[in-house]
């Protein structure tokens, strides 16, 4: 009983026809936008689920680390492994989507992540934080590669939210 969808989506010619539903798991990972970490061991609490209804992808999960060797890493701290690529911007419209962090702790700096942003046309996200400089009007910044804590059971986040895929 109930509605059954095929294993592979069948695109319809009608935008009002629900022709795709999928549930699954995915494995998030800490990465960088530049040169990657020399080594990283994610914790056993790492895991995530998704539900895709049409073009809307709902995600939730947890991510933590047991050890990170920063080495020659560079760039912005990112989360890779999202189950689908975010919708690319059209005619300059911003397709970025913010994902809520329900819990974040044990980062090296005072810049704890506040949100996760899934950027246009990619299957990765970056972390935003409030800058600590009061003269900067608390402008939103991005967590950098060196804002992670290299100790055991660190860089813990739980997240949930949604974004759109093509």
PDB file of N, CA and C in Angstrom, residues 5 10-20 53-56 164-166:
ATOM      1  N   UNK A   5       7.503   4.794  -5.918  1.00  0.00           N
ATOM      2  CA  UNK A   5       8.256   5.472  -6.957  1.00  0.00           C
ATOM      3  C   UNK A   5       9.243   4.497  -7.570  1.00  0.00           C
ATOM      4  N   UNK A  10      11.719   9.351 -13.209  1.00  0.00           N
ATOM      5  CA  UNK A  10      11.224   9.538 -14.572  1.00  0.00           C
ATOM      6  C   UNK A  10      10.718  10.966 -14.672  1.00  0.00           C
ATOM      7  N   UNK A  11      11.511  11.824 -15.284  1.00  0.00           N
ATOM      8  CA  UNK A  11      11.127  13.224 -15.382  1.00  0.00           C
ATOM      9  C   UNK A  11       9.846  13.363 -16.180  1.00  0.00           C
ATOM     10  N   UNK A  12       8.927  14.141 -15.648  1.00  0.00           N
ATOM     11  CA  UNK A  12       7.664  14.366 -16.341  1.00  0.00           C
ATOM     12  C   UNK A  12       7.724  15.699 -17.065  1.00  0.00           C
ATOM     13  N   UNK A  13       6.772  15.913 -17.948  1.00  0.00           N
ATOM     14  CA  UNK A  13       6.708  17.184 -18.657  1.00  0.00           C
ATOM     15  C   UNK A  13       5.910  18.200 -17.860  1.00  0.00           C
ATOM     16  N   UNK A  14       5.361  17.803 -16.719  1.00  0.00           N
ATOM     17  CA  UNK A  14       4.539  18.672 -15.903  1.00  0.00           C
ATOM     18  C   UNK A  14       5.276  18.995 -14.607  1.00  0.00           C
ATOM     19  N   UNK A  15       5.534  20.267 -14.374  1.00  0.00           N
ATOM     20  CA  UNK A  15       6.277  20.686 -13.177  1.00  0.00           C
ATOM     21  C   UNK A  15       5.505  20.386 -11.892  1.00  0.00           C
ATOM     22  N   UNK A  16       4.212  20.136 -11.977  1.00  0.00           N
ATOM     23  CA  UNK A  16       3.398  19.872 -10.794  1.00  0.00           C
ATOM     24  C   UNK A  16       3.233  18.378 -10.501  1.00  0.00           C
ATOM     25  N   UNK A  17       3.968  17.533 -11.213  1.00  0.00           N
ATOM     26  CA  UNK A  17       3.906  16.097 -10.989  1.00  0.00           C
ATOM     27  C   UNK A  17       5.081  15.668 -10.124  1.00  0.00           C
ATOM     28  N   UNK A  18       4.791  15.050  -8.976  1.00  0.00           N
ATOM     29  CA  UNK A  18       5.839  14.525  -8.127  1.00  0.00           C
ATOM     30  C   UNK A  18       6.328  13.228  -8.742  1.00  0.00           C
ATOM     31  N   UNK A  19       7.569  13.249  -9.241  1.00  0.00           N
ATOM     32  CA  UNK A  19       8.081  12.089  -9.961  1.00  0.00           C
ATOM     33  C   UNK A  19       9.376  11.544  -9.374  1.00  0.00           C
ATOM     34  N   UNK A  20       9.726  11.991  -8.146  1.00  0.00           N
ATOM     35  CA  UNK A  20      10.970  11.511  -7.556  1.00  0.00           C
ATOM     36  C   UNK A  20      10.886  11.583  -6.036  1.00  0.00           C
ATOM     37  N   UNK A  53      12.793  14.797  -2.150  1.00  0.00           N
ATOM     38  CA  UNK A  53      11.431  14.844  -2.657  1.00  0.00           C
ATOM     39  C   UNK A  53      11.438  15.834  -3.817  1.00  0.00           C
ATOM     40  N   UNK A  54      11.294  15.324  -5.016  1.00  0.00           N
ATOM     41  CA  UNK A  54      11.430  16.189  -6.186  1.00  0.00           C
ATOM     42  C   UNK A  54      12.834  16.772  -6.204  1.00  0.00           C
ATOM     43  N   UNK A  55      12.942  18.110  -6.222  1.00  0.00           N
ATOM     44  CA  UNK A  55      14.255  18.762  -6.222  1.00  0.00           C
ATOM     45  C   UNK A  55      14.724  19.151  -4.825  1.00  0.00           C
ATOM     46  N   UNK A  56      13.891  19.009  -3.802  1.00  0.00           N
ATOM     47  CA  UNK A  56      14.249  19.391  -2.436  1.00  0.00           C
ATOM     48  C   UNK A  56      14.983  18.240  -1.748  1.00  0.00           C
ATOM     49  N   UNK A 164      18.236  22.724  -2.728  1.00  0.00           N
ATOM     50  CA  UNK A 164      17.601  22.273  -3.972  1.00  0.00           C
ATOM     51  C   UNK A 164      18.650  21.727  -4.935  1.00  0.00           C
ATOM     52  N   UNK A 165      18.307  20.665  -5.589  1.00  0.00           N
ATOM     53  CA  UNK A 165      19.160  20.095  -6.608  1.00  0.00           C
ATOM     54  C   UNK A 165      18.532  20.338  -7.983  1.00  0.00           C
ATOM     55  N   UNK A 166      19.304  20.194  -9.019  1.00  0.00           N
ATOM     56  CA  UNK A 166      18.797  20.449 -10.384  1.00  0.00           C
ATOM     57  C   UNK A 166      17.782  19.407 -10.793  1.00  0.00           C
TER      58      UNK A 166
END
